[in-house]
XYZ file of C-alpha atoms in Angstrom:
709
model
C -14.148 17.417 24.914
C -16.302 18.901 22.463
C -19.406 20.566 23.879
C -21.612 20.795 20.671
C -25.408 22.443 21.815
C -28.446 23.084 18.809
C -30.589 23.319 16.711
C -29.613 24.832 13.841
C -26.031 24.734 11.043
C -22.850 23.891 13.343
C -20.059 27.276 14.077
C -17.064 25.698 16.055
C -15.338 28.107 18.405
C -11.939 28.217 19.803
C -11.279 29.956 23.301
C -7.774 30.298 22.397
C -8.166 32.433 19.290
C -11.552 34.027 20.147
C -9.719 37.570 20.820
C -9.504 38.312 17.654
C -6.604 36.152 17.026
C -5.461 35.938 21.111
C -6.714 33.867 23.293
C -10.046 34.706 24.580
C -11.574 33.967 28.056
C -14.083 31.560 29.173
C -17.013 34.246 28.975
C -16.063 35.667 25.907
C -16.600 31.907 24.531
C -19.831 31.662 26.098
C -20.846 35.081 25.105
C -20.092 34.077 21.473
C -21.933 30.339 22.037
C -24.927 32.467 23.405
C -24.845 34.963 20.022
C -25.015 31.711 17.926
C -27.387 29.585 19.068
C -30.004 32.790 19.089
C -29.333 33.129 15.455
C -30.592 29.688 15.165
C -27.464 27.579 14.177
C -25.894 25.062 16.611
C -22.144 24.935 17.577
C -19.526 23.246 18.938
C -16.733 24.301 21.818
C -13.627 23.060 21.518
C -11.948 22.998 24.751
C -10.032 20.910 27.211
C -12.928 20.057 29.248
C -11.260 17.626 31.627
C -13.132 18.443 34.651
C -16.605 18.500 36.137
C -15.828 22.305 37.662
C -14.604 23.076 33.588
C -18.051 21.815 31.586
C -20.343 23.753 34.348
C -20.643 27.517 32.329
C -21.295 25.765 29.212
C -23.534 23.216 29.817
C -25.994 26.355 30.884
C -26.835 26.586 27.711
C -28.594 24.244 27.484
C -31.920 24.000 27.444
C -35.485 23.107 26.899
C -34.794 23.769 23.325
C -30.892 23.399 23.230
C -29.515 19.879 23.559
C -26.091 19.469 24.893
C -23.653 16.993 23.542
C -19.842 16.002 24.698
C -17.727 14.616 22.512
C -15.243 13.054 24.640
C -11.430 12.101 22.980
C -10.150 10.272 25.602
C -6.501 9.495 23.116
C -4.097 7.196 24.599
C -2.328 9.533 26.962
C 1.553 8.736 24.559
C -0.683 10.094 21.404
C -1.764 13.496 23.245
C 2.390 14.336 24.298
C 3.789 13.326 21.703
C 1.149 15.329 19.924
C 1.550 18.512 21.178
C 4.542 17.877 22.385
C 5.707 18.246 18.672
C 3.332 20.551 17.573
C 5.263 24.721 17.208
C 2.786 27.990 17.420
C -0.082 26.638 19.262
C -1.854 30.277 20.804
C -1.719 28.896 24.167
C 1.683 28.049 24.482
C 0.895 24.826 24.631
C 3.884 22.393 23.366
C 7.489 21.674 23.540
C 9.336 20.066 26.387
C 6.268 22.326 28.525
C 3.514 20.831 27.301
C 4.361 17.047 28.701
C 4.097 18.385 31.643
C 0.768 20.208 31.503
C -0.786 17.621 29.001
C 0.071 14.941 32.055
C -1.173 16.907 34.638
C -4.148 17.613 32.952
C -4.792 14.150 32.138
C -4.547 12.899 35.954
C -7.257 15.464 36.555
C -9.754 14.257 34.225
C -13.208 12.903 34.444
C -14.740 11.474 32.373
C -18.230 13.563 32.037
C -21.747 12.128 32.808
C -24.941 12.217 31.853
C -26.240 12.842 35.543
C -24.079 16.807 34.486
C -27.268 17.916 31.988
C -25.628 16.827 29.476
C -28.284 14.965 26.607
C -25.863 12.741 24.628
C -21.911 11.147 25.250
C -19.076 10.177 23.291
C -16.565 8.429 24.081
C -13.325 8.355 21.146
C -10.006 6.813 21.732
C -8.615 6.534 18.045
C -8.727 8.523 15.060
C -11.000 6.258 13.440
C -13.716 7.538 15.970
C -12.924 10.855 15.943
C -14.362 10.519 12.446
C -16.951 8.324 12.969
C -18.880 11.141 15.967
C -17.772 13.918 13.004
C -19.510 11.909 9.865
C -22.926 11.505 12.181
C -22.642 15.196 13.486
C -21.900 16.865 9.992
C -25.015 13.970 8.524
C -27.382 16.427 9.918
C -29.909 17.990 8.565
C -32.037 21.317 10.363
C -34.740 18.284 11.458
C -32.447 15.450 12.668
C -30.707 14.638 15.862
C -28.661 12.319 17.592
C -30.365 10.011 20.591
C -29.626 10.506 24.536
C -27.553 8.305 25.985
C -23.337 7.317 26.401
C -21.362 5.811 23.336
C -18.393 3.874 23.672
C -17.268 4.937 26.925
C -14.657 2.096 27.988
C -14.102 2.626 32.192
C -15.864 5.273 34.405
C -13.149 5.653 36.354
C -9.614 4.726 33.469
C -6.667 7.265 34.477
C -3.493 4.471 33.548
C -0.566 6.983 33.138
C 2.545 6.318 32.708
C 5.727 8.678 33.809
C 6.091 12.057 31.358
C 9.981 10.998 30.160
C 8.315 7.680 29.184
C 6.603 9.450 25.545
C 9.430 12.325 25.860
C 11.943 9.216 24.817
C 9.209 7.277 22.847
C 7.121 11.009 22.055
C 5.594 9.562 17.532
C 3.648 10.988 15.925
C 2.234 13.006 13.760
C 0.448 16.763 15.019
C -3.312 17.085 14.930
C -4.840 18.616 10.749
C -7.647 21.005 11.926
C -9.499 22.888 9.703
C -10.849 26.375 10.834
C -14.646 25.739 9.524
C -17.352 29.114 9.105
C -20.825 29.178 9.887
C -21.513 27.266 6.901
C -19.076 24.621 6.792
C -20.640 21.837 8.743
C -18.157 20.370 11.674
C -14.349 21.211 12.450
C -11.613 18.628 10.826
C -9.732 17.023 12.916
C -7.643 14.064 12.172
C -3.852 12.251 11.824
C -2.260 9.715 9.017
C -1.024 7.428 12.036
C -1.676 4.201 12.292
C -3.961 3.099 14.833
C -2.677 1.148 17.277
C -3.666 -2.939 17.163
C -2.796 -3.413 20.408
C -6.139 -1.048 21.470
C -7.949 -2.712 18.564
C -9.911 -5.291 20.519
C -10.819 -3.099 23.611
C -12.098 0.108 21.290
C -16.416 -0.552 21.385
C -17.264 1.388 17.853
C -19.195 3.791 17.903
C -22.776 3.294 17.116
C -24.042 6.768 15.955
C -27.642 5.651 15.434
C -27.635 3.071 17.976
C -26.542 3.627 21.714
C -24.185 0.864 23.781
C -24.056 -1.030 26.405
C -21.637 0.439 29.061
C -22.239 -0.223 33.153
C -23.515 2.972 34.915
C -22.232 3.263 38.721
C -25.886 4.998 39.254
C -29.333 5.477 38.645
C -28.450 8.826 37.042
C -26.236 7.635 34.251
C -28.640 5.328 32.774
C -28.011 4.600 29.445
C -29.784 2.943 26.227
C -27.891 0.151 25.761
C -26.544 -1.920 22.782
C -25.662 -5.221 22.328
C -23.599 -7.120 19.904
C -24.681 -10.899 20.513
C -27.786 -10.903 19.386
C -30.133 -12.395 15.931
C -30.537 -9.183 13.983
C -31.396 -8.691 10.598
C -29.662 -6.066 8.420
C -31.507 -4.391 6.255
C -31.533 -1.847 2.581
C -34.251 0.873 1.868
C -36.147 -1.734 -0.771
C -37.051 0.928 -2.616
C -33.731 1.204 -4.411
C -32.378 4.670 -6.176
C -33.077 2.339 -9.718
C -36.406 1.875 -8.734
C -37.433 5.635 -8.809
C -39.424 5.072 -5.307
C -40.683 7.873 -3.365
C -38.814 8.467 -0.133
C -41.306 10.208 1.740
C -43.448 6.891 1.220
C -41.150 4.431 1.391
C -40.098 5.497 4.601
C -43.960 6.005 5.682
C -43.593 2.407 4.888
C -40.738 1.500 6.418
C -41.107 1.984 9.520
C -45.229 1.333 10.030
C -44.352 -2.508 8.833
C -41.419 -2.032 11.620
C -43.699 -1.125 14.701
C -45.659 -3.648 13.689
C -42.654 -6.736 13.771
C -41.204 -5.121 16.542
C -43.208 -6.942 19.272
C -42.828 -10.183 17.367
C -38.761 -9.955 17.818
C -38.344 -10.995 20.994
C -34.800 -9.542 21.930
C -33.830 -9.937 17.904
C -33.579 -6.171 16.171
C -33.961 -5.178 12.677
C -31.243 -2.377 11.560
C -31.675 0.113 8.663
C -28.725 0.573 6.448
C -27.461 2.193 4.322
C -23.756 4.494 3.242
C -24.021 6.976 4.450
C -24.919 9.455 7.042
C -26.315 11.583 4.713
C -28.260 9.190 3.038
C -32.048 10.918 3.439
C -33.795 7.565 3.729
C -32.448 7.553 6.897
C -32.772 11.093 7.910
C -36.585 10.375 7.306
C -36.943 7.035 8.956
C -35.162 8.027 12.198
C -37.633 11.050 11.509
C -40.894 9.345 11.844
C -38.877 6.614 14.430
C -38.799 8.817 16.834
C -42.586 10.048 15.866
C -43.968 6.870 16.537
C -41.265 6.546 19.760
C -40.128 2.677 19.141
C -38.020 1.226 20.522
C -34.462 2.205 19.872
C -33.100 -1.247 21.275
C -35.298 -2.809 18.554
C -34.874 -1.048 15.426
C -32.330 1.574 14.948
C -30.306 3.001 11.733
C -26.768 2.583 10.831
C -24.108 4.035 7.848
C -22.414 1.612 6.593
C -21.469 -1.290 4.168
C -24.155 -3.868 5.094
C -21.445 -6.575 3.197
C -19.056 -4.498 6.130
C -21.531 -4.058 8.914
C -18.751 -6.688 10.837
C -15.808 -6.139 10.369
C -15.644 -1.784 9.484
C -19.003 -0.983 11.277
C -18.213 -3.099 14.601
C -21.527 -4.326 14.338
C -22.411 -7.567 13.837
C -25.547 -9.107 12.078
C -26.387 -12.574 11.529
C -28.658 -11.870 8.426
C -28.445 -9.606 5.756
C -31.805 -8.242 3.304
C -30.486 -7.859 -0.387
C -32.660 -5.591 -2.621
C -32.948 -8.023 -5.207
C -33.154 -7.848 -8.882
C -36.560 -10.810 -10.579
C -33.984 -12.896 -12.093
C -31.876 -13.349 -8.620
C -28.919 -12.367 -10.990
C -25.299 -11.242 -9.548
C -24.858 -7.790 -12.053
C -26.430 -4.502 -12.027
C -24.689 -1.918 -9.445
C -25.438 -1.725 -5.907
C -26.413 -3.517 -2.639
C -27.146 -6.668 -5.276
C -23.799 -6.588 -7.169
C -22.268 -6.212 -3.814
C -23.751 -8.729 -1.844
C -23.363 -11.989 -5.457
C -19.481 -10.050 -5.182
C -19.199 -10.117 -2.036
C -20.158 -13.832 -0.596
C -18.634 -15.679 -3.446
C -20.819 -17.952 -6.473
C -21.228 -20.149 -3.438
C -24.170 -17.646 -3.138
C -26.146 -18.423 -6.251
C -25.583 -21.420 -6.376
C -27.556 -21.389 -2.888
C -30.050 -19.127 -4.828
C -30.751 -21.150 -7.812
C -31.245 -24.126 -5.698
C -34.101 -22.728 -4.091
C -35.759 -20.557 -6.847
C -35.099 -19.107 -9.807
C -37.144 -15.277 -9.681
C -38.937 -13.539 -7.510
C -41.622 -11.287 -8.312
C -42.253 -8.543 -6.641
C -43.644 -7.533 -2.354
C -41.826 -11.526 -1.591
C -39.055 -12.662 -0.371
C -36.756 -15.642 -0.409
C -34.245 -16.893 2.427
C -31.548 -18.523 1.715
C -28.912 -19.695 3.957
C -25.420 -18.878 3.065
C -22.593 -21.212 2.893
C -20.348 -22.246 5.749
C -17.627 -21.872 2.552
C -18.995 -17.957 1.507
C -16.842 -15.191 1.884
C -18.783 -13.896 3.833
C -19.509 -15.872 6.220
C -16.439 -15.897 7.308
C -15.748 -12.564 7.584
C -19.005 -10.931 8.651
C -20.662 -14.173 10.245
C -23.654 -13.857 7.865
C -25.799 -16.685 7.997
C -29.200 -16.360 5.538
C -29.284 -13.502 2.643
C -33.034 -12.430 2.825
C -34.108 -11.323 -0.783
C -36.406 -9.631 -1.420
C -38.544 -7.981 -4.592
C -39.391 -4.358 -4.362
C -41.617 -1.870 -6.600
C -40.220 -0.729 -9.684
C -40.960 3.044 -10.773
C -38.401 3.003 -13.642
C -39.635 2.674 -17.233
C -36.091 1.052 -17.709
C -36.349 -2.232 -15.583
C -39.180 -4.877 -15.838
C -42.824 -4.488 -14.093
C -42.143 -0.679 -13.998
C -45.767 0.383 -12.029
C -46.400 3.157 -14.213
C -46.122 5.746 -11.185
C -49.155 3.781 -9.565
C -48.033 4.825 -6.510
C -51.568 2.948 -4.561
C -50.053 -0.401 -6.317
C -46.797 0.489 -5.594
C -47.741 1.158 -1.799
C -48.997 -1.999 -1.154
C -45.812 -4.336 -3.061
C -43.660 -2.398 -1.035
C -45.727 -2.966 2.113
C -45.661 -6.763 1.104
C -42.060 -6.919 -0.054
C -41.081 -5.823 3.662
C -43.606 -7.945 5.109
C -42.404 -10.989 3.694
C -38.799 -10.293 4.328
C -39.894 -10.088 8.677
C -41.568 -13.061 7.984
C -38.672 -14.452 6.604
C -36.105 -13.049 9.496
C -38.789 -14.312 12.303
C -39.383 -17.910 10.524
C -35.241 -18.542 10.798
C -35.945 -16.916 14.644
C -38.839 -20.295 15.539
C -35.883 -22.885 13.560
C -33.180 -21.427 15.370
C -34.885 -21.508 18.348
C -36.125 -25.760 17.074
C -32.637 -26.060 16.274
C -31.061 -25.106 19.437
C -34.110 -26.793 21.616
C -32.776 -30.019 19.438
C -29.140 -29.892 19.890
C -29.717 -29.086 23.533
C -31.664 -32.211 24.210
C -29.246 -34.720 22.085
C -25.843 -32.710 24.231
C -27.814 -33.757 26.813
C -28.529 -37.152 25.663
C -25.055 -38.161 24.606
C -23.642 -36.906 28.016
C -25.643 -38.944 30.236
C -28.522 -36.633 31.664
C -31.294 -36.986 29.687
C -34.051 -33.437 28.838
C -33.080 -30.405 30.582
C -37.125 -29.441 31.364
C -36.455 -25.888 32.372
C -35.618 -24.636 28.177
C -38.418 -23.956 27.652
C -37.928 -22.396 24.625
C -34.920 -23.678 23.579
C -32.666 -20.863 24.082
C -29.568 -22.134 25.653
C -27.727 -18.681 26.034
C -31.305 -18.216 28.167
C -30.569 -21.265 30.925
C -27.823 -20.654 32.826
C -26.712 -20.895 35.970
C -27.191 -19.360 38.609
C -23.605 -19.233 39.788
C -21.418 -16.681 39.628
C -17.925 -17.354 39.633
C -15.534 -14.072 40.044
C -12.839 -13.324 37.483
C -10.899 -10.989 39.586
C -8.207 -13.114 39.087
C -6.763 -13.795 35.710
C -5.946 -17.044 36.876
C -9.304 -17.731 36.446
C -9.830 -17.433 32.767
C -7.590 -19.311 30.017
C -5.568 -22.208 30.303
C -4.396 -21.547 33.410
C -0.444 -21.836 33.934
C -0.255 -25.150 35.073
C -2.396 -28.771 32.898
C -3.103 -30.186 35.586
C -5.888 -33.185 36.212
C -7.570 -34.488 39.805
C -8.733 -38.146 39.806
C -10.849 -39.706 42.176
C -13.419 -42.935 42.823
C -15.989 -43.456 40.046
C -18.829 -42.024 41.371
C -22.927 -40.664 39.636
C -23.929 -36.747 38.815
C -25.017 -33.541 37.122
C -21.987 -32.109 34.689
C -22.738 -29.110 37.001
C -21.594 -29.944 39.998
C -17.890 -30.021 38.609
C -17.364 -33.251 37.941
C -16.348 -35.631 34.711
C -17.318 -39.583 34.136
C -13.277 -39.935 31.686
C -12.811 -42.580 28.861
C -11.122 -45.063 31.710
C -14.220 -45.324 33.933
C -12.996 -42.386 36.423
C -14.341 -39.166 37.833
C -12.147 -35.913 37.071
C -12.742 -33.525 39.402
C -13.221 -29.583 38.139
C -11.637 -27.286 40.989
C -13.884 -24.036 41.298
C -11.035 -22.059 39.623
C -10.983 -24.730 36.501
C -14.284 -23.907 35.971
C -13.921 -20.917 35.753
C -14.140 -21.564 31.844
C -17.654 -22.925 31.669
C -19.196 -20.034 33.542
C -18.426 -17.566 31.221
C -20.243 -20.304 28.632
C -22.936 -20.669 30.706
C -22.838 -16.804 31.670
C -20.808 -15.003 28.694
C -23.410 -11.295 29.657
C -21.546 -10.946 32.661
C -18.314 -11.150 31.700
C -18.288 -8.756 29.071
C -14.664 -7.164 29.498
C -13.411 -11.364 28.852
C -14.559 -11.643 25.704
C -13.747 -11.049 22.462
C -16.655 -11.831 20.910
C -20.100 -13.602 21.539
C -21.974 -15.273 18.898
C -24.712 -18.032 19.105
C -23.204 -20.995 20.199
C -19.564 -20.537 21.064
C -17.418 -17.191 23.096
C -14.281 -15.822 21.809
C -12.063 -14.772 24.970
C -8.472 -14.066 24.727
C -6.084 -17.367 27.209
C -5.271 -15.344 30.118
C -1.576 -17.009 30.226
C -1.279 -16.903 26.373
C 1.430 -19.193 25.704
C 2.396 -17.448 22.566
C 2.477 -13.609 20.904
C -1.681 -14.319 19.926
C -3.749 -17.679 21.677
C -7.647 -17.510 21.802
C -9.585 -19.411 23.223
C -12.750 -20.876 20.900
C -15.002 -21.694 23.965
C -18.674 -23.920 23.301
C -21.327 -22.979 24.184
C -23.610 -26.150 24.835
C -23.893 -28.136 28.441
C -22.422 -31.361 29.210
C -19.143 -30.333 26.606
C -17.102 -30.303 29.298
C -14.330 -31.677 26.763
C -13.318 -33.461 23.875
C -13.912 -36.563 25.724
C -17.494 -35.504 25.298
C -17.431 -34.548 21.883
C -19.595 -37.436 19.731
C -20.916 -37.373 15.851
C -23.851 -35.177 16.914
C -21.057 -32.225 17.668
C -19.493 -32.675 14.560
C -20.890 -29.034 13.191
C -20.831 -27.374 16.018
C -16.755 -28.652 15.907
C -16.930 -27.929 12.452
C -18.116 -24.160 13.752
C -15.530 -23.795 16.096
C -13.056 -24.306 13.823
C -14.537 -21.922 11.343
C -14.729 -19.262 13.946
C -10.767 -19.769 14.788
C -10.117 -18.876 11.410
C -12.081 -16.088 11.109
C -9.810 -15.313 13.886
C -6.707 -16.861 12.320
C -7.344 -14.710 8.795
C -7.410 -11.368 11.312
C -4.002 -11.941 12.738
C -2.177 -12.591 10.155
C -3.130 -9.485 8.286
C -1.393 -7.482 11.384
C 1.828 -9.655 11.371
C 1.878 -11.582 7.922
C 5.396 -13.653 9.152
C 3.221 -16.035 11.937
C 2.022 -19.727 12.062
C -0.896 -20.618 13.671
C -2.147 -24.072 15.373
C -6.053 -24.834 16.005
C -6.416 -27.677 18.859
C -7.632 -29.547 21.948
C -6.029 -30.446 24.622
C -6.820 -34.323 24.902
C -7.119 -33.814 28.569
C -7.720 -30.508 29.944
C -7.219 -28.153 32.899
C -9.968 -26.096 33.028
C -14.051 -27.416 32.044
C -16.101 -26.667 29.420
C -14.516 -27.893 25.953
C -12.385 -24.945 23.812
C -10.510 -24.715 21.178
C -6.800 -23.607 21.032
C -6.410 -20.886 18.369
C -1.927 -20.594 19.301
C 0.398 -18.893 17.134
C 3.462 -21.034 16.649
C 6.354 -18.879 18.588
C 6.129 -19.600 21.511
C 7.343 -15.966 23.018
C 5.249 -15.437 26.187
C 6.193 -15.889 29.718
C 3.909 -17.306 31.041
C 6.088 -20.912 29.407
C 7.113 -21.429 32.125
C 8.179 -25.426 32.799
C 7.527 -28.684 30.596
C 3.685 -29.332 31.062
C 3.210 -25.802 29.435
C 5.685 -26.778 26.594
C 4.171 -30.355 25.715
C 0.179 -29.628 26.500
C 1.118 -27.333 22.830
C 3.592 -29.948 20.944
C 3.285 -33.892 21.725
C 0.225 -35.708 21.097
C -1.487 -34.295 24.378
C -2.293 -32.003 21.819
C -4.861 -33.126 18.929
C -5.581 -30.783 15.799
C -8.961 -29.986 14.756
C -9.246 -30.733 11.875
C -8.079 -34.552 12.706
C -10.393 -33.925 15.356
C -13.079 -33.298 12.878
C -12.724 -35.683 10.761
C -12.365 -38.352 13.547
C -15.551 -37.617 15.180
C -16.834 -38.199 11.288
C -15.524 -41.515 10.478
C -15.835 -42.860 14.318
C -18.442 -40.592 16.038
C -16.061 -39.328 18.462
C -12.469 -38.526 19.072
C -9.095 -40.331 19.809
C -7.874 -39.195 23.105
C -4.296 -39.290 24.034
C -4.403 -38.377 28.096
C -1.527 -40.212 28.892
C 0.025 -38.107 31.333
C 3.507 -38.972 30.780
C 3.349 -36.806 27.666
C 3.886 -34.485 30.024
C 6.758 -34.849 31.096
C 8.584 -35.880 28.040
C 11.877 -34.370 27.362
C 11.992 -30.804 25.733
C 11.999 -30.757 21.413
C 11.930 -28.064 19.513
C 8.516 -28.114 17.531
C 10.482 -27.683 14.176
C 14.081 -29.753 14.357
C 13.168 -31.643 17.242
C 16.090 -30.790 19.177
C 16.704 -31.200 22.715
C 17.109 -29.014 25.409
C 17.663 -29.374 28.977
C 14.947 -26.380 30.091
C 12.719 -23.588 29.113
C 15.224 -20.564 28.798
C 17.711 -22.967 26.788
C 14.179 -24.243 24.284
C 13.457 -20.313 24.273
C 16.130 -19.488 23.156
C 16.708 -21.487 20.454
C 13.181 -21.596 18.629
C 13.907 -17.883 18.281
C 16.175 -18.436 15.678
C 15.595 -21.726 14.354
C 14.620 -21.730 10.846
C 14.407 -25.621 10.016
C 10.818 -26.180 9.015
C 7.828 -27.394 10.765
C 7.620 -31.465 10.501
C 6.560 -32.581 7.735
C 2.448 -34.060 8.895
C 2.665 -30.617 10.566
C 2.207 -29.568 7.251
C -0.263 -31.479 6.357
C -4.197 -31.618 6.287
C -3.879 -27.754 6.845
C -1.984 -28.562 10.161
C -0.973 -25.148 10.547
C -2.265 -22.309 8.878
C -0.189 -18.996 7.460
C -0.110 -15.744 5.253
C -1.581 -17.393 1.439
C 2.182 -15.591 0.130
C 4.014 -17.651 2.823
C 3.534 -20.875 2.352
């Protein structure tokens, strides 16, 4: 763990080398830190402060004028041990076989830092990329800059998962860390590694948002933190007064903060994010400082360093609307944000823009829906682009104001106002749309309008009942595919019953309603969820039947299963399919040999419509019996593309809910050869190289890496 104290420029201390090149004492380290702080510099203390007692002396360095931050390198145990075993020449002689035992003992006793100890900010890093992001955040700070208080990136308050030392000694791998010591004129120590990030950890690790506090489950009031949600409507916007327009940044930052302050109270649950490429950005620094002085709610508005076209995939920040600092022709080209957005969105954005408007006047904005075929829509989840044109002070560009800042400031204020009003109009349209869809869902499911939904937001109307997810069997497709048929009766879908096409009523057992409760209350199940979007939730199947097996879960009430789907749900089906393809693309990037199929069970064992995205290796310990296999490899499994086509053509899907399909003989999904039991079948499919059946190779029922087709 690294302890940082400010203000001023940065100086770095190593306890292991502080005594004239030899191992020093804590007292020497504290004395040196005090000396540096008196000189008006910040200090970075590099030490393994893994328990509260070890940190206490350094925390005393803090005062009303000096903040104490912690950067906790909460790296995987295997990585820590393997690196310590391999290094040589360590000042404290922590290397070789001795290191494994020492590191393991230290990690067993670690106490994660808490704000209540006296820290004003704690940042947890779980891999090299997050370490670099934290270092970038601190190295980009100027003399008057600061970082918001709070706790960032923590996965669990009490995570202590350690495995036997010998396992790591046998499998030790990965290079030693590279530590570049710096002098007082440099900004920060560089800690890095060429080791490839463990993909198994990728989805579990929360991104570090240096300017936006992240959500944490706190165990006490003293650990209360500022929180950030990635599932709220978000507008990410760049500085409209671009370098190309040569607008004074001091004036521009004043206008941004003043306009944001005006609109924040109107946002409801939505938020605004000012984006620039680096933490060293002057406009970000100016806006951060001025927003802090005005005490603008940091959960409603914050700054973020990252590429606006890669905020979700590279930065972990989900934004459904982005702004483009456009040119007056609304054409691709030039440089900067405009060129990047048009290029990333593809020709679809230019076409959609031209259908709306041909040109733009300074100070105005236009909202353009991004077609679902756009790469930016599918990769980043962006649904709208708002083009906005600011004032120009560059004589080489059209409409130059010749340094007339009275008019320039007026135009810039008008531009931000138009931008934010465009975003608010989207929020209102979304609210009306959700209300309408909700009423249509209920109409088709036979329940009529729900008068309890006042604002039209389905996410705000949740069932008060809570299902415990303590057992993994309570989420996912379950170990058994089973249905319970009772005599016909009437009742609301909230009661856990569903009328089937045959007029019978399906009763959902308590465990079978876990997905329903996750859909209705996703905020209560953050640890089980991969992604929350406007009307769907993505989560891993708790009992996966293949290497990759996730569920795309609809959030609408009245959609218990495929039998409830009607034409009005067509767009939802297409959206679920598109989200499934996005995750397939991610999985194929990790392993291009995988092949995927997307589809629904005709008569699912779990309540709430959910799309299965499953790799076709079927390599899983949870694949145990005929029902498991046949639920994915007979007509019981309906391909998503077929369901969408049928609903589009007939207004409903063709349901094959014949349970005899689940007891059919076991046949290979490639060569269709029969096998007596699951072990024999598994042994066969591991080696079967026969091409998939013709019907699966048609209509994109199978999804694979492009070069494998």
